[in-house]
mmCIF file of C-alpha atoms in Angstrom:
data_model
loop_
_atom_site.group_PDB
_atom_site.id
_atom_site.type_symbol
_atom_site.label_atom_id
_atom_site.label_comp_id
_atom_site.label_asym_id
_atom_site.label_seq_id
_atom_site.Cartn_x
_atom_site.Cartn_y
_atom_site.Cartn_z
ATOM 1 C CA MET A 174 0.000 0.000 0.000
ATOM 2 C CA GLN A 175 2.887 2.350 0.813
ATOM 3 C CA ASN A 176 4.210 1.956 -2.740
ATOM 4 C CA GLU A 177 0.803 2.617 -4.225
ATOM 5 C CA LYS A 178 0.554 5.802 -2.178
ATOM 6 C CA ILE A 179 4.020 6.896 -3.263
ATOM 7 C CA ASN A 180 3.295 6.255 -6.944
ATOM 8 C CA PHE A 181 -0.041 8.011 -6.678
ATOM 9 C CA LEU A 182 1.560 11.066 -5.073
ATOM 10 C CA LYS A 183 4.367 11.137 -7.645
ATOM 11 C CA THR A 184 1.930 11.121 -10.539
ATOM 12 C CA TYR A 185 -0.380 13.619 -8.841
ATOM 13 C CA LEU A 186 2.443 16.045 -8.111
ATOM 14 C CA SER A 187 3.921 15.626 -11.606
ATOM 15 C CA LEU A 188 0.803 17.352 -12.958
ATOM 16 C CA TYR A 189 1.571 20.565 -11.102
ATOM 17 C CA ILE A 190 4.092 23.350 -11.230
ATOM 18 C CA ASP A 191 4.481 25.798 -8.379
ATOM 19 C CA HIS A 192 4.548 29.575 -8.662
ATOM 20 C CA ASN A 193 8.237 29.850 -7.701
ATOM 21 C CA THR A 194 9.269 27.602 -10.569
ATOM 22 C CA VAL A 195 6.995 29.482 -12.963
ATOM 23 C CA LEU A 196 8.295 32.879 -11.856
ATOM 24 C CA ALA A 197 11.921 31.789 -12.203
ATOM 25 C CA GLY A 198 11.194 30.329 -15.645
ATOM 26 C CA LEU A 199 9.508 33.522 -16.831
ATOM 27 C CA GLN A 200 12.494 35.644 -15.823
ATOM 28 C CA ALA A 201 14.886 33.677 -18.037
ATOM 29 C CA ALA A 202 16.144 35.348 -21.265
ATOM 30 C CA GLU A 203 14.124 32.737 -23.157
ATOM 31 C CA PRO A 204 10.976 32.350 -20.990
ATOM 32 C CA ALA A 205 10.564 28.675 -20.080
ATOM 33 C CA TYR A 206 6.768 28.716 -19.835
ATOM 34 C CA THR A 207 3.739 30.042 -21.656
ATOM 35 C CA ILE A 208 0.833 30.645 -19.323
ATOM 36 C CA LEU A 209 -2.683 29.812 -20.489
ATOM 37 C CA ASP A 210 -5.653 31.274 -18.662
ATOM 38 C CA VAL A 211 -8.262 28.581 -19.305
ATOM 39 C CA ARG A 212 -11.123 30.204 -17.401
ATOM 40 C CA ASN A 213 -14.441 29.949 -19.236
ATOM 41 C CA ALA A 214 -15.491 33.531 -18.550
ATOM 42 C CA PRO A 215 -15.577 36.792 -20.503
ATOM 43 C CA ALA A 216 -12.964 39.457 -19.752
ATOM 44 C CA ALA A 217 -15.569 41.543 -17.909
ATOM 45 C CA ILE A 218 -15.949 38.772 -15.336
ATOM 46 C CA LYS A 219 -12.278 37.869 -15.222
ATOM 47 C CA LYS A 220 -11.145 41.525 -14.813
ATOM 48 C CA ASP A 221 -7.469 40.556 -14.456
ATOM 49 C CA GLN A 222 -5.119 37.687 -15.185
ATOM 50 C CA ILE A 223 -1.577 36.507 -14.523
ATOM 51 C CA LYS A 224 0.799 38.953 -16.220
ATOM 52 C CA GLY A 225 1.565 37.793 -19.749
ATOM 53 C CA ALA A 226 -1.007 34.987 -19.787
ATOM 54 C CA ILE A 227 -2.833 34.058 -22.984
ATOM 55 C CA ALA A 228 -6.609 33.693 -22.644
ATOM 56 C CA LEU A 229 -7.605 30.321 -24.061
ATOM 57 C CA PRO A 230 -10.842 29.120 -22.419
ATOM 58 C CA ALA A 231 -10.925 25.388 -21.685
ATOM 59 C CA LYS A 232 -14.145 25.076 -23.706
ATOM 60 C CA ASP A 233 -12.319 26.310 -26.836
ATOM 61 C CA LEU A 234 -9.030 24.529 -26.258
ATOM 62 C CA SER A 235 -9.628 21.421 -28.398
ATOM 63 C CA ASP A 236 -10.518 23.632 -31.366
ATOM 64 C CA ARG A 237 -7.551 25.948 -30.963
ATOM 65 C CA LEU A 238 -4.676 23.531 -30.421
ATOM 66 C CA ASP A 239 -3.161 24.627 -33.745
ATOM 67 C CA GLU A 240 -2.408 28.021 -32.157
ATOM 68 C CA LEU A 241 -0.040 26.283 -29.748
ATOM 69 C CA ASP A 242 3.592 25.332 -30.203
ATOM 70 C CA LYS A 243 4.979 21.875 -29.385
ATOM 71 C CA THR A 244 8.390 23.313 -28.513
ATOM 72 C CA LYS A 245 6.873 25.268 -25.610
ATOM 73 C CA THR A 246 5.807 24.235 -22.125
ATOM 74 C CA TYR A 247 2.363 25.404 -21.104
ATOM 75 C CA VAL A 248 1.081 26.263 -17.634
ATOM 76 C CA VAL A 249 -2.707 26.320 -17.273
ATOM 77 C CA TYR A 250 -4.726 27.887 -14.498
ATOM 78 C CA ASP A 251 -8.350 28.377 -13.482
ATOM 79 C CA TRP A 252 -9.869 30.563 -10.723
ATOM 80 C CA THR A 253 -9.104 28.304 -7.765
ATOM 81 C CA ALA A 254 -7.506 24.979 -6.925
ATOM 82 C CA GLY A 255 -10.934 23.527 -6.179
ATOM 83 C CA THR A 256 -12.183 23.404 -9.753
ATOM 84 C CA THR A 257 -11.553 20.612 -12.252
ATOM 85 C CA LEU A 258 -11.240 22.866 -15.307
ATOM 86 C CA GLY A 259 -7.457 23.126 -15.079
ATOM 87 C CA LYS A 260 -7.230 19.335 -15.185
ATOM 88 C CA VAL A 261 -9.643 19.149 -18.117
ATOM 89 C CA ALA A 262 -7.392 21.560 -20.038
ATOM 90 C CA LEU A 263 -4.284 19.711 -18.926
ATOM 91 C CA LEU A 264 -5.691 16.404 -20.159
ATOM 92 C CA THR A 265 -6.469 17.960 -23.538
ATOM 93 C CA LEU A 266 -2.940 19.339 -23.850
ATOM 94 C CA LEU A 267 -1.122 16.191 -22.715
ATOM 95 C CA SER A 268 -3.320 13.978 -24.903
ATOM 96 C CA ALA A 269 -2.408 16.140 -27.899
ATOM 97 C CA GLY A 270 1.293 15.731 -27.143
ATOM 98 C CA PHE A 271 2.017 19.103 -25.536
ATOM 99 C CA GLN A 272 4.208 19.644 -22.477
ATOM 100 C CA ALA A 273 1.962 21.155 -19.848
ATOM 101 C CA PHE A 274 1.394 21.619 -16.136
ATOM 102 C CA GLU A 275 -1.336 22.973 -13.925
ATOM 103 C CA LEU A 276 -0.382 25.923 -11.740
ATOM 104 C CA SER A 277 -0.514 24.896 -8.064
ATOM 105 C CA CYS A 278 -3.170 26.884 -6.195
ATOM 106 C CA ALA A 279 -4.439 28.464 -9.414
ATOM 107 C CA LEU A 280 -5.042 32.205 -9.820
ATOM 108 C CA GLU A 281 -6.240 32.482 -6.226
ATOM 109 C CA GLY A 282 -2.870 31.326 -4.887
ATOM 110 C CA TRP A 283 -0.953 33.559 -7.320
ATOM 111 C CA LYS A 284 -2.879 36.606 -6.142
ATOM 112 C CA GLY A 285 -2.580 35.505 -2.519
ATOM 113 C CA MET A 286 1.207 35.650 -2.927
ATOM 114 C CA HIS A 287 0.921 39.117 -4.548
ATOM 115 C CA LEU A 288 2.598 37.929 -7.752
ATOM 116 C CA PRO A 289 2.380 39.925 -11.020
ATOM 117 C CA ILE A 290 -1.071 40.268 -12.544
ATOM 118 C CA GLU A 291 -2.478 42.601 -15.193
ATOM 119 C CA THR A 292 -5.889 44.158 -15.832
ATOM 120 C CA ILE A 293 -7.735 42.905 -18.929
ATOM 121 C CA MET B 105 5.303 9.254 -17.697
ATOM 122 C CA GLN B 106 3.052 11.179 -20.088
ATOM 123 C CA ASN B 107 0.751 8.150 -20.360
ATOM 124 C CA GLU B 108 0.629 7.747 -16.611
ATOM 125 C CA LYS B 109 -0.357 11.392 -16.273
ATOM 126 C CA ILE B 110 -3.051 11.020 -18.925
ATOM 127 C CA ASN B 111 -4.491 7.901 -17.307
ATOM 128 C CA PHE B 112 -4.396 9.529 -13.889
ATOM 129 C CA LEU B 113 -6.235 12.611 -15.168
ATOM 130 C CA LYS B 114 -8.823 10.502 -16.993
ATOM 131 C CA THR B 115 -9.647 8.527 -13.875
ATOM 132 C CA TYR B 116 -9.595 11.623 -11.675
ATOM 133 C CA LEU B 117 -11.934 13.538 -13.976
ATOM 134 C CA SER B 118 -14.243 10.525 -14.408
ATOM 135 C CA LEU B 119 -15.159 10.916 -10.724
ATOM 136 C CA TYR B 120 -16.634 14.348 -11.287
ATOM 137 C CA ILE B 121 -19.623 15.866 -12.984
ATOM 138 C CA ASP B 122 -19.832 19.594 -13.664
ATOM 139 C CA HIS B 123 -22.737 21.868 -12.799
ATOM 140 C CA ASN B 124 -23.700 22.454 -16.463
ATOM 141 C CA THR B 125 -24.159 18.746 -17.061
ATOM 142 C CA VAL B 126 -26.102 18.377 -13.818
ATOM 143 C CA LEU B 127 -28.357 21.341 -14.599
ATOM 144 C CA ALA B 128 -29.096 20.070 -18.111
ATOM 145 C CA GLY B 129 -29.841 16.592 -16.722
ATOM 146 C CA LEU B 130 -32.222 17.948 -14.104
ATOM 147 C CA GLN B 131 -34.214 19.860 -16.713
ATOM 148 C CA ALA B 132 -34.992 16.706 -18.700
ATOM 149 C CA ALA B 133 -38.556 15.318 -18.538
ATOM 150 C CA GLU B 134 -37.087 12.343 -16.666
ATOM 151 C CA PRO B 135 -34.372 13.948 -14.481
ATOM 152 C CA ALA B 136 -31.053 12.242 -15.178
ATOM 153 C CA TYR B 137 -29.538 12.769 -11.716
ATOM 154 C CA THR B 138 -30.496 12.524 -8.069
ATOM 155 C CA ILE B 139 -28.498 14.906 -5.931
ATOM 156 C CA LEU B 140 -27.322 13.776 -2.508
ATOM 157 C CA ASP B 141 -26.225 16.361 0.036
ATOM 158 C CA VAL B 142 -23.718 14.325 2.057
ATOM 159 C CA ARG B 143 -22.720 17.052 4.505
ATOM 160 C CA ASN B 144 -22.423 15.802 8.080
ATOM 161 C CA ALA B 145 -24.222 18.751 9.630
ATOM 162 C CA PRO B 146 -27.705 19.451 11.012
ATOM 163 C CA ALA B 147 -30.120 21.545 8.930
ATOM 164 C CA ALA B 148 -29.588 24.513 11.266
ATOM 165 C CA ILE B 149 -25.929 24.642 10.248
ATOM 166 C CA LYS B 150 -26.536 23.825 6.595
ATOM 167 C CA LYS B 151 -29.324 26.441 6.223
ATOM 168 C CA ASP B 152 -29.744 25.763 2.503
ATOM 169 C CA GLN B 153 -28.949 23.144 -0.103
ATOM 170 C CA ILE B 154 -28.992 22.563 -3.853
ATOM 171 C CA LYS B 155 -32.610 22.699 -5.006
ATOM 172 C CA GLY B 156 -34.157 19.238 -4.923
ATOM 173 C CA ALA B 157 -31.223 17.568 -3.134
ATOM 174 C CA ILE B 158 -31.792 14.727 -0.683
ATOM 175 C CA ALA B 159 -29.970 15.066 2.639
ATOM 176 C CA LEU B 160 -28.014 11.863 3.248
ATOM 177 C CA PRO B 161 -25.012 12.571 5.488
ATOM 178 C CA ALA B 162 -21.861 10.667 4.532
ATOM 179 C CA LYS B 163 -21.674 9.230 8.070
ATOM 180 C CA ASP B 164 -25.087 7.540 7.574
ATOM 181 C CA LEU B 165 -24.650 6.521 3.949
ATOM 182 C CA SER B 166 -23.484 2.925 4.457
ATOM 183 C CA ASP B 167 -26.505 2.224 6.668
ATOM 184 C CA ARG B 168 -28.998 3.822 4.310
ATOM 185 C CA LEU B 169 -27.982 2.396 0.927
ATOM 186 C CA ASP B 170 -31.293 0.500 0.758
ATOM 187 C CA GLU B 171 -33.052 3.865 0.338
ATOM 188 C CA LEU B 172 -31.241 4.334 -2.972
ATOM 189 C CA ASP B 173 -32.142 3.057 -6.436
ATOM 190 C CA LYS B 174 -29.664 1.270 -8.717
ATOM 191 C CA THR B 175 -31.422 2.586 -11.828
ATOM 192 C CA LYS B 176 -30.543 6.173 -10.867
ATOM 193 C CA THR B 177 -27.350 8.187 -11.133
ATOM 194 C CA TYR B 178 -26.330 10.003 -7.978
ATOM 195 C CA VAL B 179 -24.431 13.264 -7.635
ATOM 196 C CA VAL B 180 -22.891 13.891 -4.205
ATOM 197 C CA TYR B 181 -21.643 17.157 -2.813
ATOM 198 C CA ASP B 182 -20.091 18.542 0.361
ATOM 199 C CA TRP B 183 -19.486 22.169 1.424
ATOM 200 C CA THR B 184 -16.372 22.823 -0.657
ATOM 201 C CA ALA B 185 -14.055 21.131 -3.110
ATOM 202 C CA GLY B 186 -11.338 21.035 -0.465
ATOM 203 C CA THR B 187 -12.911 18.365 1.717
ATOM 204 C CA THR B 188 -12.609 14.606 1.256
ATOM 205 C CA LEU B 189 -16.155 13.788 2.380
ATOM 206 C CA GLY B 190 -17.579 13.810 -1.156
ATOM 207 C CA LYS B 191 -14.989 11.210 -2.174
ATOM 208 C CA VAL B 192 -15.733 9.101 0.908
ATOM 209 C CA ALA B 193 -19.411 9.073 -0.076
ATOM 210 C CA LEU B 194 -18.550 8.431 -3.711
ATOM 211 C CA LEU B 195 -16.397 5.440 -2.761
ATOM 212 C CA THR B 196 -19.249 3.999 -0.686
ATOM 213 C CA LEU B 197 -21.698 4.388 -3.577
ATOM 214 C CA LEU B 198 -19.415 3.017 -6.303
ATOM 215 C CA SER B 199 -18.324 0.093 -4.091
ATOM 216 C CA ALA B 200 -21.994 -0.789 -3.571
ATOM 217 C CA GLY B 201 -22.591 -0.796 -7.324
ATOM 218 C CA PHE B 202 -24.315 2.564 -7.736
ATOM 219 C CA GLN B 203 -23.682 5.011 -10.563
ATOM 220 C CA ALA B 204 -22.396 8.163 -8.926
ATOM 221 C CA PHE B 205 -20.312 11.293 -9.392
ATOM 222 C CA GLU B 206 -19.001 14.064 -7.223
ATOM 223 C CA LEU B 207 -20.163 17.565 -8.103
ATOM 224 C CA SER B 208 -17.203 19.635 -9.305
ATOM 225 C CA CYS B 209 -16.551 22.562 -6.947
ATOM 226 C CA ALA B 210 -19.146 21.312 -4.465
ATOM 227 C CA LEU B 211 -21.850 23.523 -2.966
ATOM 228 C CA GLU B 212 -19.486 26.490 -2.857
ATOM 229 C CA GLY B 213 -19.083 26.452 -6.647
ATOM 230 C CA TRP B 214 -22.815 25.942 -7.210
ATOM 231 C CA LYS B 215 -23.616 28.999 -5.101
ATOM 232 C CA GLY B 216 -20.781 30.951 -6.704
ATOM 233 C CA MET B 217 -22.499 30.414 -10.060
ATOM 234 C CA HIS B 218 -25.842 31.526 -8.562
ATOM 235 C CA LEU B 219 -27.496 28.211 -9.419
ATOM 236 C CA PRO B 220 -30.799 27.097 -7.802
ATOM 237 C CA ILE B 221 -30.706 26.481 -4.065
ATOM 238 C CA GLU B 222 -33.455 26.146 -1.464
ATOM 239 C CA THR B 223 -33.717 26.989 2.238
ATOM 240 C CA ILE B 224 -33.998 23.992 4.586
ATOM 241 C CA MET C 71 -13.790 1.676 -15.295
ATOM 242 C CA GLN C 72 -15.780 1.327 -12.051
ATOM 243 C CA ASN C 73 -12.927 -0.685 -10.514
ATOM 244 C CA GLU C 74 -10.373 1.859 -11.611
ATOM 245 C CA LYS C 75 -12.426 4.607 -9.991
ATOM 246 C CA ILE C 76 -12.758 2.586 -6.785
ATOM 247 C CA ASN C 77 -9.032 1.859 -6.611
ATOM 248 C CA PHE C 78 -8.211 5.482 -7.348
ATOM 249 C CA LEU C 79 -10.522 6.697 -4.596
ATOM 250 C CA LYS C 80 -9.152 4.161 -2.107
ATOM 251 C CA THR C 81 -5.578 5.255 -2.719
ATOM 252 C CA TYR C 82 -6.519 8.939 -2.731
ATOM 253 C CA LEU C 83 -8.415 8.668 0.547
ATOM 254 C CA SER C 84 -5.674 6.548 2.150
ATOM 255 C CA LEU C 85 -3.424 9.624 1.998
ATOM 256 C CA TYR C 86 -5.684 11.589 4.302
ATOM 257 C CA ILE C 87 -6.695 11.564 7.931
ATOM 258 C CA ASP C 88 -9.702 13.537 9.154
ATOM 259 C CA HIS C 89 -9.750 15.907 12.107
ATOM 260 C CA ASN C 90 -12.004 13.636 14.220
ATOM 261 C CA THR C 91 -9.545 10.774 13.997
ATOM 262 C CA VAL C 92 -6.641 13.111 14.759
ATOM 263 C CA LEU C 93 -8.407 14.655 17.748
ATOM 264 C CA ALA C 94 -9.319 11.254 19.189
ATOM 265 C CA GLY C 95 -5.733 10.040 18.682
ATOM 266 C CA LEU C 96 -4.287 13.091 20.425
ATOM 267 C CA GLN C 97 -6.471 12.567 23.480
ATOM 268 C CA ALA C 98 -5.132 9.049 24.073
ATOM 269 C CA ALA C 99 -2.739 8.517 27.025
ATOM 270 C CA GLU C 100 -0.017 7.846 24.431
ATOM 271 C CA PRO C 101 -0.852 10.327 21.624
ATOM 272 C CA ALA C 102 -1.253 8.424 18.370
ATOM 273 C CA TYR C 103 -0.106 11.235 16.073
ATOM 274 C CA THR C 104 2.577 13.884 15.813
ATOM 275 C CA ILE C 105 1.420 16.892 13.862
ATOM 276 C CA LEU C 106 3.835 18.614 11.493
ATOM 277 C CA ASP C 107 3.098 22.131 10.311
ATOM 278 C CA VAL C 108 4.847 22.106 6.924
ATOM 279 C CA ARG C 109 3.979 25.648 5.883
ATOM 280 C CA ASN C 110 6.896 27.472 4.267
ATOM 281 C CA ALA C 111 6.355 30.717 6.136
ATOM 282 C CA PRO C 112 7.937 32.484 9.114
ATOM 283 C CA ALA C 113 6.079 32.514 12.451
ATOM 284 C CA ALA C 114 5.142 36.169 11.928
ATOM 285 C CA ILE C 115 3.116 35.210 8.859
ATOM 286 C CA LYS C 116 1.752 31.984 10.321
ATOM 287 C CA LYS C 117 0.674 33.667 13.602
ATOM 288 C CA ASP C 118 -0.902 30.467 14.952
ATOM 289 C CA GLN C 119 -0.866 26.717 14.400
ATOM 290 C CA ILE C 120 -2.650 23.538 15.414
ATOM 291 C CA LYS C 121 -2.147 23.051 19.145
ATOM 292 C CA GLY C 122 0.954 20.957 19.779
ATOM 293 C CA ALA C 123 2.151 20.962 16.157
ATOM 294 C CA ILE C 124 5.858 20.957 15.332
ATOM 295 C CA ALA C 125 6.937 23.523 12.720
ATOM 296 C CA LEU C 126 8.887 21.707 10.015
ATOM 297 C CA PRO C 127 8.624 23.617 6.723
ATOM 298 C CA ALA C 128 8.270 21.389 3.652
ATOM 299 C CA LYS C 129 11.338 23.071 2.109
ATOM 300 C CA ASP C 130 13.494 21.844 5.049
ATOM 301 C CA LEU C 131 11.902 18.431 5.498
ATOM 302 C CA SER C 132 14.373 16.359 3.445
ATOM 303 C CA ASP C 133 17.266 17.791 5.441
ATOM 304 C CA ARG C 134 15.632 17.254 8.820
ATOM 305 C CA LEU C 135 14.283 13.716 8.538
ATOM 306 C CA ASP C 136 16.724 12.597 11.253
ATOM 307 C CA GLU C 137 14.711 14.636 13.776
ATOM 308 C CA LEU C 138 11.763 12.330 13.174
ATOM 309 C CA ASP C 139 10.948 8.971 14.723
ATOM 310 C CA LYS C 140 9.953 5.899 12.696
ATOM 311 C CA THR C 141 7.792 4.561 15.552
ATOM 312 C CA LYS C 142 5.492 7.597 15.255
ATOM 313 C CA THR C 143 2.730 8.471 12.820
ATOM 314 C CA TYR C 144 2.928 11.957 11.355
ATOM 315 C CA VAL C 145 0.104 14.221 10.218
ATOM 316 C CA VAL C 146 1.137 17.062 7.912
ATOM 317 C CA TYR C 147 -0.832 20.171 7.075
ATOM 318 C CA ASP C 148 -0.509 23.327 5.002
ATOM 319 C CA TRP C 149 -2.696 26.471 4.928
ATOM 320 C CA THR C 150 -5.540 25.108 2.802
ATOM 321 C CA ALA C 151 -6.635 21.964 1.002
ATOM 322 C CA GLY C 152 -5.968 23.664 -2.326
ATOM 323 C CA THR C 153 -2.193 23.661 -2.105
ATOM 324 C CA THR C 154 0.136 20.816 -3.085
ATOM 325 C CA LEU C 155 2.666 21.392 -0.306
ATOM 326 C CA GLY C 156 1.072 18.879 2.067
ATOM 327 C CA LYS C 157 1.401 16.202 -0.612
ATOM 328 C CA VAL C 158 5.004 17.174 -1.319
ATOM 329 C CA ALA C 159 5.771 16.700 2.388
ATOM 330 C CA LEU C 160 3.766 13.491 2.521
ATOM 331 C CA LEU C 161 5.687 12.066 -0.439
ATOM 332 C CA THR C 162 8.984 12.905 1.271
ATOM 333 C CA LEU C 163 7.889 11.178 4.486
ATOM 334 C CA LEU C 164 6.426 8.061 2.870
ATOM 335 C CA SER C 165 9.437 7.696 0.546
ATOM 336 C CA ALA C 166 11.723 7.787 3.596
ATOM 337 C CA GLY C 167 9.709 5.023 5.256
ATOM 338 C CA PHE C 168 7.678 7.074 7.737
ATOM 339 C CA GLN C 169 4.008 6.520 8.541
ATOM 340 C CA ALA C 170 2.249 9.728 7.571
ATOM 341 C CA PHE C 171 -1.022 11.275 6.474
ATOM 342 C CA GLU C 172 -2.196 14.627 5.233
ATOM 343 C CA LEU C 173 -4.807 16.362 7.362
ATOM 344 C CA SER C 174 -8.091 16.613 5.421
ATOM 345 C CA CYS C 175 -9.027 20.248 4.772
ATOM 346 C CA ALA C 176 -5.711 21.478 6.183
ATOM 347 C CA LEU C 177 -5.422 24.274 8.739
ATOM 348 C CA GLU C 178 -8.342 26.131 7.177
ATOM 349 C CA GLY C 179 -10.717 23.244 7.907
ATOM 350 C CA TRP C 180 -9.326 22.766 11.430
ATOM 351 C CA LYS C 181 -9.966 26.426 12.233
ATOM 352 C CA GLY C 182 -13.358 26.305 10.514
ATOM 353 C CA MET C 183 -14.360 23.573 12.988
ATOM 354 C CA HIS C 184 -13.030 25.696 15.892
ATOM 355 C CA LEU C 185 -10.562 22.987 16.944
ATOM 356 C CA PRO C 186 -7.604 23.717 19.273
ATOM 357 C CA ILE C 187 -4.974 26.085 17.932
ATOM 358 C CA GLU C 188 -2.193 28.032 19.647
ATOM 359 C CA THR C 189 -0.496 31.376 18.999
ATOM 360 C CA ILE C 190 3.154 31.170 17.896
#
């Protein structure tokens, strides 16, 4: 059972990327990550987003995969960690052969840490 | 590793049903889902619930499975997505051979979307 | 698919321990659990913690495993259930051969239930 738990945790955690890693990657000369805001909401509801994110709602993702680049690594986020939308988007991206992670703690955690956002 | 991630996400997401699917199913002539409020709290604490839900606290679920119907599909929810009680209830239902899902984002998400609730 | 869901849920839930079980275990003559506060924050930010918890930030855990005792069972918690830090700490502990669980609903849930905390 201990091994099952360990394997489960390893796979679970391999889906995520934390904000420190993302921030460090974005500050590189060649940014290591492209952030996708996958919230299914109009800009008027969203109001702001992670600085530099591309809005690509999860509901449109399957139809817009050709806008993405297989040489990049994508980081998806939704409003909070409690939703399943980030994982829906992540499954779409991984299934299509993209490198992708879900942002730990989502937008809520990013804002809670007072990390860079921008008005939209 | 990519395949492991994909399989993990598929199984994880197969546990959930989102509020749009639930709402659409409830509006059918023959409602597609029966909603179970599995919160372990008295009505005075709960105050309200998803419209039409049946209160069946997770702590009583094992003893009250004979009240349920194997031809139906159940949707369980707890207060928030952060608790494990919905998954405890879901495991009990699936292990007993019922069709069941956990509501994505729980009651908190349902209320956040201003979907139908009722005072209890 | 039903079996896969059941196995997934069993493993997922086996990672967690709920506050009732923890509370009962702490009240035994020989406390059954040692609580580790794995938040990566200084005391001034944390302000309070679960009563009797030991502060052992997740970032320092790998380097401080020799302070722990393999005859004990550890319960780790972070701020909220939405973070992945509790699972990072749990993976470290289980991989090193310790008995450990993550506290369901984290500190947020513990406080929400008005369970014993202490100022730090």
